[in-house]
XYZ file of N, CA and C in Angstrom:
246
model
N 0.849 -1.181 0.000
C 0.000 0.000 0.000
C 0.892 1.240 0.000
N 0.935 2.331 -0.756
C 1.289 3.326 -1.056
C 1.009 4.419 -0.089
N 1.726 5.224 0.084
C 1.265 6.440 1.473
C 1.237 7.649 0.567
N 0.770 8.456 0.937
C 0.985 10.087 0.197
C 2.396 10.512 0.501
N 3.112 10.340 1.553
C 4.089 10.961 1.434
C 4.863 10.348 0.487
N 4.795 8.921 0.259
C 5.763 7.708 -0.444
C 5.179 8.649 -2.199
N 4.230 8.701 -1.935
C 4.331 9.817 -3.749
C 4.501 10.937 -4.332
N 4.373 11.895 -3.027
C 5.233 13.002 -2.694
C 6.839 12.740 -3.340
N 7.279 11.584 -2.591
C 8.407 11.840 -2.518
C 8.796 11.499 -3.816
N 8.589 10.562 -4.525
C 8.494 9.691 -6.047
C 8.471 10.540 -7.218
N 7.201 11.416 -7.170
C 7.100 12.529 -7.881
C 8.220 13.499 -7.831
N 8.777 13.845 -6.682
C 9.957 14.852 -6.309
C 11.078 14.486 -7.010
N 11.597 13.060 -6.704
C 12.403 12.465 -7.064
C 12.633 12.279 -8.346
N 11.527 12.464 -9.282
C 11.160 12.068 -10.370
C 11.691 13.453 -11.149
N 11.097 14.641 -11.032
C 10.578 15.898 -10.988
C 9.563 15.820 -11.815
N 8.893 15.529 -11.601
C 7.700 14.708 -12.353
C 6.301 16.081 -11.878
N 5.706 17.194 -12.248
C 4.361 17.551 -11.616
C 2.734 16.993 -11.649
N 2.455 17.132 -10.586
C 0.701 16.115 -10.039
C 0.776 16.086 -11.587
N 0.372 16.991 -12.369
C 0.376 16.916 -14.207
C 0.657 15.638 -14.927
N 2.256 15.421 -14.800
C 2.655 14.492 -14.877
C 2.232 13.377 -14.939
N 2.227 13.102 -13.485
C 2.013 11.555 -12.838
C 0.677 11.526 -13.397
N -0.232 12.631 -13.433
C -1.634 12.600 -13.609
C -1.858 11.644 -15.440
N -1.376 12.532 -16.324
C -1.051 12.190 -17.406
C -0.465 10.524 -17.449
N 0.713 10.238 -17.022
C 1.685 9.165 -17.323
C 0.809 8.195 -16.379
N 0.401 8.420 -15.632
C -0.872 7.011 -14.807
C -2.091 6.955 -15.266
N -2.928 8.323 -15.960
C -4.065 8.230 -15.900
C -5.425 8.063 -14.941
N -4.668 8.990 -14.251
C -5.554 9.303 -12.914
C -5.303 11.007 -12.969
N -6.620 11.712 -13.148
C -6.618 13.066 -12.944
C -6.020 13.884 -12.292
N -5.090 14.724 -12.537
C -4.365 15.836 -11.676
C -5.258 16.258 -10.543
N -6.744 16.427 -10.315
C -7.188 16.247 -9.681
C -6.949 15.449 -7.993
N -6.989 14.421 -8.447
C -6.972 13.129 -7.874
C -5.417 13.136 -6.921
N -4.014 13.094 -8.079
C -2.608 13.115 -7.406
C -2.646 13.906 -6.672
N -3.174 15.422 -6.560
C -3.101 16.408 -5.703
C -3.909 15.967 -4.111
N -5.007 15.144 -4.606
C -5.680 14.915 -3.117
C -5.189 13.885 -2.408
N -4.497 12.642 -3.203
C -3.921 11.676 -2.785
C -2.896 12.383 -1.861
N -1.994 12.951 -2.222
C -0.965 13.621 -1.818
C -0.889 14.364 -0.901
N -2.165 15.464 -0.710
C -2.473 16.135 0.536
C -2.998 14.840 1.569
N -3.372 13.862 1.590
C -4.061 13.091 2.960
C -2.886 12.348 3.789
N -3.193 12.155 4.590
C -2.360 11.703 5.715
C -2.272 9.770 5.754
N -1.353 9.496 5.876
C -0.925 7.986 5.730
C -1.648 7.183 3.830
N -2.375 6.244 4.003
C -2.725 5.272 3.002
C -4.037 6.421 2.333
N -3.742 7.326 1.074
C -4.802 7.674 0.594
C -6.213 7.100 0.343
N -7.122 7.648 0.888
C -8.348 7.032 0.436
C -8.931 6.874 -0.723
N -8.499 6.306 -1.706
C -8.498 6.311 -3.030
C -9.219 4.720 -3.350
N -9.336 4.969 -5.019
C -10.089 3.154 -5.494
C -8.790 2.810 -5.728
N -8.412 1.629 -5.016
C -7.400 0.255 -5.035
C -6.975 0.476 -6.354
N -8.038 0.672 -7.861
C -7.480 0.771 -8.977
C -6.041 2.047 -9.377
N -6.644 3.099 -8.653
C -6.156 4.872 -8.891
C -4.772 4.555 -8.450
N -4.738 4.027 -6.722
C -3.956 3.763 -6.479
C -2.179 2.048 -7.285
N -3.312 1.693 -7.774
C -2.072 0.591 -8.395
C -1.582 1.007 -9.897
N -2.365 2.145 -10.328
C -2.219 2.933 -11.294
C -1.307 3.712 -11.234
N -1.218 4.787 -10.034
C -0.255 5.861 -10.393
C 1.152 4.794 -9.562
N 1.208 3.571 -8.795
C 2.126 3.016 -8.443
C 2.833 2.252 -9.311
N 1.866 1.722 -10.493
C 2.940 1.514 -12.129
C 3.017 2.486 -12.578
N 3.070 3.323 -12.384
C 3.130 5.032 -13.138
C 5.067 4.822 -12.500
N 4.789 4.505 -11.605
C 5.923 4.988 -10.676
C 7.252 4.186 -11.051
N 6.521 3.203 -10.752
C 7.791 2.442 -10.634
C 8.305 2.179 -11.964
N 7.538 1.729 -13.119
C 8.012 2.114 -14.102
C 8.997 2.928 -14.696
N 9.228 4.155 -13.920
C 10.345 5.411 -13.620
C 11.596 4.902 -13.002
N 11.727 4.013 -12.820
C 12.580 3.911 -12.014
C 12.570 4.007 -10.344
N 10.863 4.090 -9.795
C 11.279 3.787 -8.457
C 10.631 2.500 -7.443
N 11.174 2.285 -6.414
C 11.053 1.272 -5.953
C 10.373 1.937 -4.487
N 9.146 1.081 -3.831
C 8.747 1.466 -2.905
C 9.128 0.271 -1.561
N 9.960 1.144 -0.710
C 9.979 0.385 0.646
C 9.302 0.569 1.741
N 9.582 -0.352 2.919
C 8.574 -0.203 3.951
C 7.358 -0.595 3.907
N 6.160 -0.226 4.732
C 5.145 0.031 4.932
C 4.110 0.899 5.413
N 3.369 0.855 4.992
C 2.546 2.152 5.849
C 2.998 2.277 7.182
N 2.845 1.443 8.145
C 3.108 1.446 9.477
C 4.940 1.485 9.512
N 5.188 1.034 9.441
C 7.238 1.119 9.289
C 7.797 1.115 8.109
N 8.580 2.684 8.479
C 9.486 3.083 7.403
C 8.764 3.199 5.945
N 8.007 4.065 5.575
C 7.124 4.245 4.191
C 8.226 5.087 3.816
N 9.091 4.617 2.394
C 9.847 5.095 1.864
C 10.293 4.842 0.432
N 11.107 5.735 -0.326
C 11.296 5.162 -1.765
C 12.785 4.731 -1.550
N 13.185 4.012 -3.209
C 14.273 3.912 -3.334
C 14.361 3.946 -5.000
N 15.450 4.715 -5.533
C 15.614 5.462 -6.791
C 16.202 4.773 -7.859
N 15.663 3.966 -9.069
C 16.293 2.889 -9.559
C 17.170 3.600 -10.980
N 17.867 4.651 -10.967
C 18.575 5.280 -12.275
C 19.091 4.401 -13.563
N 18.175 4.314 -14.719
C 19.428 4.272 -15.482
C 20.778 4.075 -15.314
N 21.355 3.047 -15.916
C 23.180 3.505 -16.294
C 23.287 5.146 -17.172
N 24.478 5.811 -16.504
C 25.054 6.831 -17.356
C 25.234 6.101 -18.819
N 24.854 6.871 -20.005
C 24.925 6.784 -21.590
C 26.600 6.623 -21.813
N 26.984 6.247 -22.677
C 28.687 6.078 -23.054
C 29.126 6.944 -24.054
């Protein structure tokens, strides 16, 4: 389960704006913005949410923890080009 801050931070990481993620998941800019303002596990449809989380990870990020311990990312970069 995904936290708001865990997409806060994803998006940041990303530099990705609500726009963005909104666009590249298909969940309304609307929507990323409210996910994002709520506190712990957004109240969102299970779908919105596994949506903008292949949005994500797809990017390169990886989600650790859990809601309850340590809700956190981890940043999967590309190799540097040659």
């Amino acid at each position: 389960m995904l936290t708001s801050v865990q997409i806060r931070a994803a998006r940041s990481a990303l530099g990705w704006s609500a726009e963005d993620l909104g666009r590249i998941s298909g969940v309304s800019r609307r929507t990323v913005v409210s996910m994002e303002a709520s506190e712990g596990v957004p109240s969102a449809n299970a779908s919105t949410l596994e949506a903008v989380r292949k949005a994500l990870e797809a990017a390169g990020i990886e989600f650790i923890g859990t809601p309850e311990d340590r809700p956190g990312i981890r940043i999967s970069l590309p190799p540097p080009e040659k």
